[in-house]
Short mmCIF file of C-alpha atoms and ligand atoms in Angstrom, two decimals:
data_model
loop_
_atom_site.label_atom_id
_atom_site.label_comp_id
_atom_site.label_asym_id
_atom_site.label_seq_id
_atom_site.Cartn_x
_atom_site.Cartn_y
_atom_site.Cartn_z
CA UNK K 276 99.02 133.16 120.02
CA UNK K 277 99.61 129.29 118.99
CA UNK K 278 95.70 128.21 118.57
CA UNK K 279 94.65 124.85 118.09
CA UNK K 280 91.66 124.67 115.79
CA UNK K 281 89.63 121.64 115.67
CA UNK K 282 87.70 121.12 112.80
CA UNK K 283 89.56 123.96 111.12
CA UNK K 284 89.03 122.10 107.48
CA UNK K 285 85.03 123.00 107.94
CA UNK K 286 83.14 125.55 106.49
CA UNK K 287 83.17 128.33 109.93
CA UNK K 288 86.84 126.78 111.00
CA UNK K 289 88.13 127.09 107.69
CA UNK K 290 86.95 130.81 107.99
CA UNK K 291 87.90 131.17 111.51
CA UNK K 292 91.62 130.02 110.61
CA UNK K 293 92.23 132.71 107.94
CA UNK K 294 90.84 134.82 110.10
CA UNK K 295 93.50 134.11 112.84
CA UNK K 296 96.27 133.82 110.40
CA UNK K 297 95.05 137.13 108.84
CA UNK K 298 95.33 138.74 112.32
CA UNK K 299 98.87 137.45 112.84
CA UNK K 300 98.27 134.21 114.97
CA UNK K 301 99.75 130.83 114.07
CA UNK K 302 97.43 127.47 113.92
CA UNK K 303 97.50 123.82 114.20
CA UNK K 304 94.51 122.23 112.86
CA UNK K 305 93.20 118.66 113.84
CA UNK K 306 90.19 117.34 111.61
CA UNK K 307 88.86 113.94 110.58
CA UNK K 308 87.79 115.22 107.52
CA UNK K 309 84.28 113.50 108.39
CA UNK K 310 82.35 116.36 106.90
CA UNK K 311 85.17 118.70 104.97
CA UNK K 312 88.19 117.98 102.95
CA UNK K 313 91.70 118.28 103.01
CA UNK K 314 91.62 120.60 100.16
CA UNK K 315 90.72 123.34 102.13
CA UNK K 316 94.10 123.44 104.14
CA UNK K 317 95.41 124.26 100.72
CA UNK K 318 92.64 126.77 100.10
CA UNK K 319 93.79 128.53 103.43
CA UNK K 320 96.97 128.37 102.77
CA UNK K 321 96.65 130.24 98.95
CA UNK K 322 94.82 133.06 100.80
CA UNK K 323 96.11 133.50 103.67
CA UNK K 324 100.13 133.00 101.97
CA UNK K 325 100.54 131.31 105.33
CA UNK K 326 101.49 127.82 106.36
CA UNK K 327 100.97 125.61 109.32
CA UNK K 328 100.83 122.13 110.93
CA UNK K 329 97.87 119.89 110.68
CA UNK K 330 96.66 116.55 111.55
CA UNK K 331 94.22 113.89 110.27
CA UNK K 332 93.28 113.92 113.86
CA UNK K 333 90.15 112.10 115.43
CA UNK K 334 88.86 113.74 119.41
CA UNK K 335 87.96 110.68 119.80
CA UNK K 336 91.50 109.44 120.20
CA UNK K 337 92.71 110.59 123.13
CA UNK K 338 96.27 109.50 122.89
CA UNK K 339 96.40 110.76 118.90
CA UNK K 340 95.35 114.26 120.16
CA UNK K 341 97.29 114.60 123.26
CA UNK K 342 100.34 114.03 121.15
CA UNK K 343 99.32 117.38 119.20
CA UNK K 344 100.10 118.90 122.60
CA UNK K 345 102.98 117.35 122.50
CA UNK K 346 104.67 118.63 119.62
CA UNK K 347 103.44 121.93 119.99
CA UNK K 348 103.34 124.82 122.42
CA UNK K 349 99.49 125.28 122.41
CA UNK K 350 98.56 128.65 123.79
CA UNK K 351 94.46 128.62 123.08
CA UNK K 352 91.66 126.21 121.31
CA UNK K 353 89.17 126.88 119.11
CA UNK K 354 86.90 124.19 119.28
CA UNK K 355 84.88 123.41 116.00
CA UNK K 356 85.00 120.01 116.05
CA UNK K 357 81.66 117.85 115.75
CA UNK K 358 78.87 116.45 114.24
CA UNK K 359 76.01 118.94 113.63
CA UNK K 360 73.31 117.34 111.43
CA UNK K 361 69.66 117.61 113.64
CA UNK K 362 67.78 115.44 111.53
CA UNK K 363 70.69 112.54 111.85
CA UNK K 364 71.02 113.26 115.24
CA UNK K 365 67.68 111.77 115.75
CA UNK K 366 68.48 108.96 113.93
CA UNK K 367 71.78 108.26 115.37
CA UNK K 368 71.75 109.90 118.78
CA UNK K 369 74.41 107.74 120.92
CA UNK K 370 76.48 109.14 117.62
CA UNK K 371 76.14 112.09 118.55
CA UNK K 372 76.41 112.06 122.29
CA UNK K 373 79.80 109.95 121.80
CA UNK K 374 81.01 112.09 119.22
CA UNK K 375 80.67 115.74 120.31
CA UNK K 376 80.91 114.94 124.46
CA UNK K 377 83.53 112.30 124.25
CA UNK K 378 85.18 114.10 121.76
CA UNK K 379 85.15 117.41 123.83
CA UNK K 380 86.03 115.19 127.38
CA UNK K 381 89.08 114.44 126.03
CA UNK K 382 90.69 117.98 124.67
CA UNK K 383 89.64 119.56 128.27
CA UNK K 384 91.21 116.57 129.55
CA UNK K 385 94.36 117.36 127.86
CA UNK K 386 94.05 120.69 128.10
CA UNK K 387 93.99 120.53 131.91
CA UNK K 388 97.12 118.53 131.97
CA UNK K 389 98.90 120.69 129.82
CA UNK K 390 97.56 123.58 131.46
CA UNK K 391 96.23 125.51 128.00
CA UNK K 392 93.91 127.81 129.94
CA UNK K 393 92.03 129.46 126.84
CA UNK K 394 89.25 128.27 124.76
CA UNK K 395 86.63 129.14 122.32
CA UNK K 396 83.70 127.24 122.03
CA UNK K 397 81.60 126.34 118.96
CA UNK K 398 77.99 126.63 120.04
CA UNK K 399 74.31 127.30 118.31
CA UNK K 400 71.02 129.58 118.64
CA UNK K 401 69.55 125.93 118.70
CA UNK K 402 70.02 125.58 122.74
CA UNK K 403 67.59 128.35 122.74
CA UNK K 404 65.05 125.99 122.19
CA UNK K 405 61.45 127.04 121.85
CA UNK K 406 60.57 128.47 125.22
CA UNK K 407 62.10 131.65 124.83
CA UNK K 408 60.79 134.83 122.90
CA UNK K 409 62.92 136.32 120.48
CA UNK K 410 65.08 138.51 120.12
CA UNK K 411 67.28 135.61 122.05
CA UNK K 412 69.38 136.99 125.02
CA UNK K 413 72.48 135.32 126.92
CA UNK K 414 70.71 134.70 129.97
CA UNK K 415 67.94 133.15 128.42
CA UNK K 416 67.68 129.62 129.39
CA UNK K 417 68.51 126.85 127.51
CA UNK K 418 66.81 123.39 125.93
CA UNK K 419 66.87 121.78 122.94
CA UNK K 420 64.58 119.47 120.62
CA UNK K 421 67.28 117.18 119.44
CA UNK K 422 70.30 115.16 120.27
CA UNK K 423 72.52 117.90 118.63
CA UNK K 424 70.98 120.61 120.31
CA UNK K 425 71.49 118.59 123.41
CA UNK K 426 74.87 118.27 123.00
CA UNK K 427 75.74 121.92 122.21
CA UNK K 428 73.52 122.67 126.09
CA UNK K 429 75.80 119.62 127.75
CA UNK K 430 79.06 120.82 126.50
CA UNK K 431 78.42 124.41 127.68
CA UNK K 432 77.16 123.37 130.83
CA UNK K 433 80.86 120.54 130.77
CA UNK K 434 82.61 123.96 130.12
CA UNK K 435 80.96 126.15 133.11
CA UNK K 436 81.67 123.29 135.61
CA UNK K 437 85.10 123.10 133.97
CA UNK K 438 85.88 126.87 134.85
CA UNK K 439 84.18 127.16 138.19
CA UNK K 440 86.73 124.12 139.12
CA UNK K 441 89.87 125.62 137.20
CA UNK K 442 89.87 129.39 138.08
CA UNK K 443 92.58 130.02 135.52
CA UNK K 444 90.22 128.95 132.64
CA UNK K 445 89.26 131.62 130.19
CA UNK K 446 86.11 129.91 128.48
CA UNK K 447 83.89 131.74 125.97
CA UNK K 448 81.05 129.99 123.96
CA UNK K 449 79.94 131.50 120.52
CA UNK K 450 76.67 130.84 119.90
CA UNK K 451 76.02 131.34 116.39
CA UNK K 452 72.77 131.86 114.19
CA UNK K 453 72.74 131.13 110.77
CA UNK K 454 76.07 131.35 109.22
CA UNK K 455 75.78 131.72 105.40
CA UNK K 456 77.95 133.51 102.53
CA UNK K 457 81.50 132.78 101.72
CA UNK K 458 85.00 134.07 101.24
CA UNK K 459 85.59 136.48 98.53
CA UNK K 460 88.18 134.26 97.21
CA UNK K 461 85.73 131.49 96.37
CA UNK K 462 87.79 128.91 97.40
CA UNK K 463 86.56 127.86 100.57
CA UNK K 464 82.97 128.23 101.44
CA UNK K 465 79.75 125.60 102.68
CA UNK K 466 79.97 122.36 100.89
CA UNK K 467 78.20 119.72 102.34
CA UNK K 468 78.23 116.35 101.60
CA UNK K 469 75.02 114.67 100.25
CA UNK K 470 72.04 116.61 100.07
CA UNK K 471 72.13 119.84 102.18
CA UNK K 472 69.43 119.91 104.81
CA UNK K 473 69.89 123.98 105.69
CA UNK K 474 68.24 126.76 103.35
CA UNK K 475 71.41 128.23 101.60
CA UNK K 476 73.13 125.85 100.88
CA UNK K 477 70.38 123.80 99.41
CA UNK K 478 69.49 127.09 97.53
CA UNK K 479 72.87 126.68 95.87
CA UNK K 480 72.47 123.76 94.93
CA UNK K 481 69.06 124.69 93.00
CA UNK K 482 70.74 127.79 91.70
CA UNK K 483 73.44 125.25 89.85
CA UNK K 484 71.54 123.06 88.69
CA UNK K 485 71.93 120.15 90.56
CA UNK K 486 68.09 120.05 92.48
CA UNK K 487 65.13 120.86 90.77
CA UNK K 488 63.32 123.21 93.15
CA UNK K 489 63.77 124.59 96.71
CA UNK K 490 61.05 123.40 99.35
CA UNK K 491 59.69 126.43 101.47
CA UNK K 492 59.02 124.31 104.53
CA UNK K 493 56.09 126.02 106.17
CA UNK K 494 53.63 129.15 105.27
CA UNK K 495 51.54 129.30 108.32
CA UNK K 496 54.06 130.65 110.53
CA UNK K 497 53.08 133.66 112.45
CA UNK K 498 55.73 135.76 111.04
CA UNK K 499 55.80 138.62 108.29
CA UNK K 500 54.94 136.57 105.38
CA UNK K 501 54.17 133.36 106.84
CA UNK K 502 57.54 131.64 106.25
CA UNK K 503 60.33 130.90 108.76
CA UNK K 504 62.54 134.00 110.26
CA UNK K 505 66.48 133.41 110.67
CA UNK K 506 68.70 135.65 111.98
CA UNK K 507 71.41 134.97 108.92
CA UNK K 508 74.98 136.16 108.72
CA UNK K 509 78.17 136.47 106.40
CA UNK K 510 80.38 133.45 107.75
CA UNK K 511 83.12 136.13 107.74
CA UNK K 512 81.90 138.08 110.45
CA UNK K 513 81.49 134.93 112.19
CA UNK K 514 85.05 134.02 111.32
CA UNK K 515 85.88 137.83 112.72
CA UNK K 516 83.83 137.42 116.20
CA UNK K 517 85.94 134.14 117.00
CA UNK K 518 89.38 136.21 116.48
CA UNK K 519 87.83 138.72 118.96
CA UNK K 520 86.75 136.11 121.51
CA UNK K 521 89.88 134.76 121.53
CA UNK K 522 91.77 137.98 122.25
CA UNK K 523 89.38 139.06 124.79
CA UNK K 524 90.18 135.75 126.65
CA UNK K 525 93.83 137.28 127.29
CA UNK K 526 92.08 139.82 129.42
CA UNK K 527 89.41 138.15 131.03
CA UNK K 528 89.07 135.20 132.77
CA UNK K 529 85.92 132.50 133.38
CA UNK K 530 83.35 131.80 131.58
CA UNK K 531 81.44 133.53 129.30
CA UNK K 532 78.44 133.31 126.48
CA UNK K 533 78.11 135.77 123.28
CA UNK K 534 75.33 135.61 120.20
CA UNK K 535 76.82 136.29 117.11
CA UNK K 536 74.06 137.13 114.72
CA UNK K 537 72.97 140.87 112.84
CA UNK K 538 70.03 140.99 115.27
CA UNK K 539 68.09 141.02 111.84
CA UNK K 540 65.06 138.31 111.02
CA UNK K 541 64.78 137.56 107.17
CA UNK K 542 62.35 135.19 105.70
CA UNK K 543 62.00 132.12 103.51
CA UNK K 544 60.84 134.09 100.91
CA UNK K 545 62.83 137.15 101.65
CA UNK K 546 66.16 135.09 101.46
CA UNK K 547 65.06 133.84 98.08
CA UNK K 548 64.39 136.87 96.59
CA UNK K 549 67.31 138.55 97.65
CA UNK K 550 69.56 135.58 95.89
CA UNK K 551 67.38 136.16 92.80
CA UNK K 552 67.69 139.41 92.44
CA UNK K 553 71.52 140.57 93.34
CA UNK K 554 72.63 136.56 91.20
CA UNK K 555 69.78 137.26 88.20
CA UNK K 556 68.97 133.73 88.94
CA UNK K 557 65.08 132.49 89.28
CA UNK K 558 64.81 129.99 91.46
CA UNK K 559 62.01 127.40 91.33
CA UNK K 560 60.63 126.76 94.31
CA UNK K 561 57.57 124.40 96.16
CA UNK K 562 55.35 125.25 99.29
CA UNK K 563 55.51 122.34 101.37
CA UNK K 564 54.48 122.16 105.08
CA UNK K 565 56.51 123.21 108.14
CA UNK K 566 59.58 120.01 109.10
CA UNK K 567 58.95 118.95 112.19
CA UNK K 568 60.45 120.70 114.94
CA UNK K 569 60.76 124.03 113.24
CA UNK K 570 60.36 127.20 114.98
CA UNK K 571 58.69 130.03 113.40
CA UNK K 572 61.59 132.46 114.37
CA UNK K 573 65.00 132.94 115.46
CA UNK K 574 67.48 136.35 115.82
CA UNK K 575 69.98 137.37 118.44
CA UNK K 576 70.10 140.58 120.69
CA UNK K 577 73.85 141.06 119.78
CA UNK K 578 74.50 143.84 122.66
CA UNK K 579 76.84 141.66 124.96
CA UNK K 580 78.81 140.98 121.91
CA UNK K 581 79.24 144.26 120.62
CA UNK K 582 79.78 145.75 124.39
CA UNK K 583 82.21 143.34 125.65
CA UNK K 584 84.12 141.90 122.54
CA UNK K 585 83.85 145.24 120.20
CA UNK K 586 82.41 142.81 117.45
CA UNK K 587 79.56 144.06 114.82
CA UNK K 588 78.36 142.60 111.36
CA UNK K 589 79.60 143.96 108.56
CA UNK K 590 78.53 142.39 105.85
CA UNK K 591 74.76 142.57 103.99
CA UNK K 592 72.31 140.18 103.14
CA UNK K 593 73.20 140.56 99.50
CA UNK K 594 76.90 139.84 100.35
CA UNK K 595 75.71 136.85 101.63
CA UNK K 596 74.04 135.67 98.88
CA UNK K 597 76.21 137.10 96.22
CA UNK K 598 78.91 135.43 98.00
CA UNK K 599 77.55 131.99 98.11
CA UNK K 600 76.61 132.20 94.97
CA UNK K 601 80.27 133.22 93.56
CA UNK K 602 81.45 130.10 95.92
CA UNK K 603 79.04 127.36 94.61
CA UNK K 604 79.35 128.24 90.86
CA UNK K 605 82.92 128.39 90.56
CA UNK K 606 83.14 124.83 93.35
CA UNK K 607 80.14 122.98 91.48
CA UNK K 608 82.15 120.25 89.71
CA UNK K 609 83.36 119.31 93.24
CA UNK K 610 79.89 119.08 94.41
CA UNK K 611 78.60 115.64 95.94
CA UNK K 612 75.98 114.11 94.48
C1 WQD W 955 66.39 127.90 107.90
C2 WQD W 955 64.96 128.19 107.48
C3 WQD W 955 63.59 126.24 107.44
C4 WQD W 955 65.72 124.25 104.19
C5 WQD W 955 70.16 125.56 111.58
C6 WQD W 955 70.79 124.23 111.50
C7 WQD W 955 71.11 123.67 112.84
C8 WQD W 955 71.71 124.71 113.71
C9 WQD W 955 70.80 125.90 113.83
C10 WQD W 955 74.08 124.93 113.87
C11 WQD W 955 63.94 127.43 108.31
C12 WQD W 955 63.76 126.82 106.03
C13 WQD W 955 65.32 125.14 105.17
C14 WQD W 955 64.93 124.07 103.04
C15 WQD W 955 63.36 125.67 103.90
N1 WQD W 955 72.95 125.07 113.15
N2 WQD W 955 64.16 125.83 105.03
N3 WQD W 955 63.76 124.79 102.94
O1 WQD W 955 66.56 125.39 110.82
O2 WQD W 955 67.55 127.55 111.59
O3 WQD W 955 68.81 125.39 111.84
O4 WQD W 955 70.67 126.43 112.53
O5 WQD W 955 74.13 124.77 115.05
O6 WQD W 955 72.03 122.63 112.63
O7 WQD W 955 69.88 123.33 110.86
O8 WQD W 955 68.47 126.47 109.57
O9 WQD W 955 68.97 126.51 107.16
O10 WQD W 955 67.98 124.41 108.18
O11 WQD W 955 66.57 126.49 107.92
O12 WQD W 955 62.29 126.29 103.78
O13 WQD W 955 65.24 123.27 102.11
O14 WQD W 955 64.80 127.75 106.14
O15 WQD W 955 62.24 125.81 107.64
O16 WQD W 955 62.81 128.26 108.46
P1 WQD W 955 67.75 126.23 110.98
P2 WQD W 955 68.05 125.89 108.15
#
């Protein structure tokens, strides 16, 4: 299939579209480059040995991305695209609710006029909220505790409208736990700009050099030692579930919701020592309290997944880490400050 990825130059799209390649698809990707970097369509490109078109291309331009459609014969979306920050999405919320809704308005928008019947969605574990007992299910319902949470639970609710008024829409949303790890390559990986505000990459970080300490935010959870629980997976099984979403959608019609995580809770501390010991690396670290809003834990029921898409984990906790590590160490010169 042709597949339009937006945000393709991030850290899961850039996985995602060497995933697709890899699996014999072509790609356009559209990205403002607001949070990745243009070298990573080069990255893709060196290991994947594949080309394709992309654009410095804003959602929020409608007329800018409807002329993607335009020049190309768009079969399916993959829909990365957004801001995803929690703690700036308190500070800047109308940001937020412009950027990812607007942003989203217009490709279904576009999509429905060009009659591109297919797409994958980009959601989060965080529109589980904190009502709901883990391990998290599909039918669960959903909340959130922050304008970015918010806007993952209004787009998927935009997107089931969307398909009970279009019956030929084939709409799946991925919601995703805690992507981590890298490509084996080590040239494309999580790079954040600025200081990172999730655990691994901020445990990179430490590991290089570059911050003095990690902060364990919270001991007093009620969880196996005390520190938060995540359900954390290789970013390349994420990458893998999105090419199986997307295939499924040739069979099935409507709309439809799938965790990807291992269905596996690891701990602050667990996380930690599993980097230290498969990297050799100590890494300093400070008890702090809980940040505000944090949950004491979070992992998927994967069944629908694996039933319905044929999609399972493959990769370890070590692979994670030993992968992120191999990423950040041979990046770190490219690092922001
Ligand atoms: C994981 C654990 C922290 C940093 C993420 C994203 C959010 C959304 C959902 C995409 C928690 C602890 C963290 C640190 C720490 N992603 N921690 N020291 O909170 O599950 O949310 O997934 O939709 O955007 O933030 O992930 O990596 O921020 O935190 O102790 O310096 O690590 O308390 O228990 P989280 P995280």
């Amino acid at each position: 299939m042709n597949v339009l990825v937006t945000g393709g130059a991030g850290f899961i799209g850039s996985h995602a579209c060497v995933s697709l390649l890899e699996a014999g698809h072509n790609i356009v990707i559209a990205d403002n480059f607001c949070n990745s970097s243009p070298e990573v369509l080069e990255h893709i490109k060196t290991i994947t040995g594949r080309t394709f078109s992309h654009y410095n291309c804003d959602l929020l331009d409608y007329e800018e991305l409807a002329e993607i459609f335009e020049k190309h014969e768009i079969d399916a979306v993959i829909h990365f695209a957004g801001l995803k920050s929690v703690p700036e999405s308190t500070r800047i919320p109308l940001t937020y609710y412009h950027n990812n809704l607007t942003g989203t308005l217009h490709l279904l928008q576009i999509m429905e006029k060009k009659k591109v019947n297919r797409l994958v969605f980009s959601s989060s574990a965080t529109v589980y909220g904190t009502s709901n007992q883990v391990p998290y299910e599909e039918s669960m319902p959903t909340s959130a505790t922050n304008p970015y949470g918010w806007t993952k639970v209004m787009i998927e609710q935009m997107l089931n409208d969307y398909t009970v008024a279009n019956s030929d829409a084939a709409i799946t949303c991925l919601r995703y736990f805690n992507p981590i790890g890298a490509h084996k390559s080590g040239l494309i990986g999580d790079n954040p700009n600025g200081i990172p505000n999730n655990l691994m990459p901020y445990v990179c970080q430490t590991a290089v050099g570059k911050l003095p300490f990690i902060r364990v935010f919270g001991t007093d959870f009620n969880t196996k030692d005390g520190t938060g629980v995540r359900d954390y997976l290789h970013v390349l099984d994420l990458a893998e579930g999105h090419v199986k979403a997307l295939e499924h959608l040739e069979k099935k019609k409507g709309f439809t919701v799938y965790n990807l995580g291992t269905g596996q809770g690891t701990s602050v501390l667990e996380l930690l020592d599993t980097f230290e010991r498969v990297n050799n690396i100590p890494l300093k670290r400070e008890l702090h309290d809980r940040r505000p809003g944090d949950i004491a834990e979070s992992y998927a029921n994967v069944d629908r997944a694996v039933k319905e898409i044929g999609w399972e984990t493959r990769y370890s906790l070590e692979d994670m880490c030993r992968d992120s590590w191999n990423f950040i160490r041979t990046n770190t010169d490219k690092q922001a400050n």
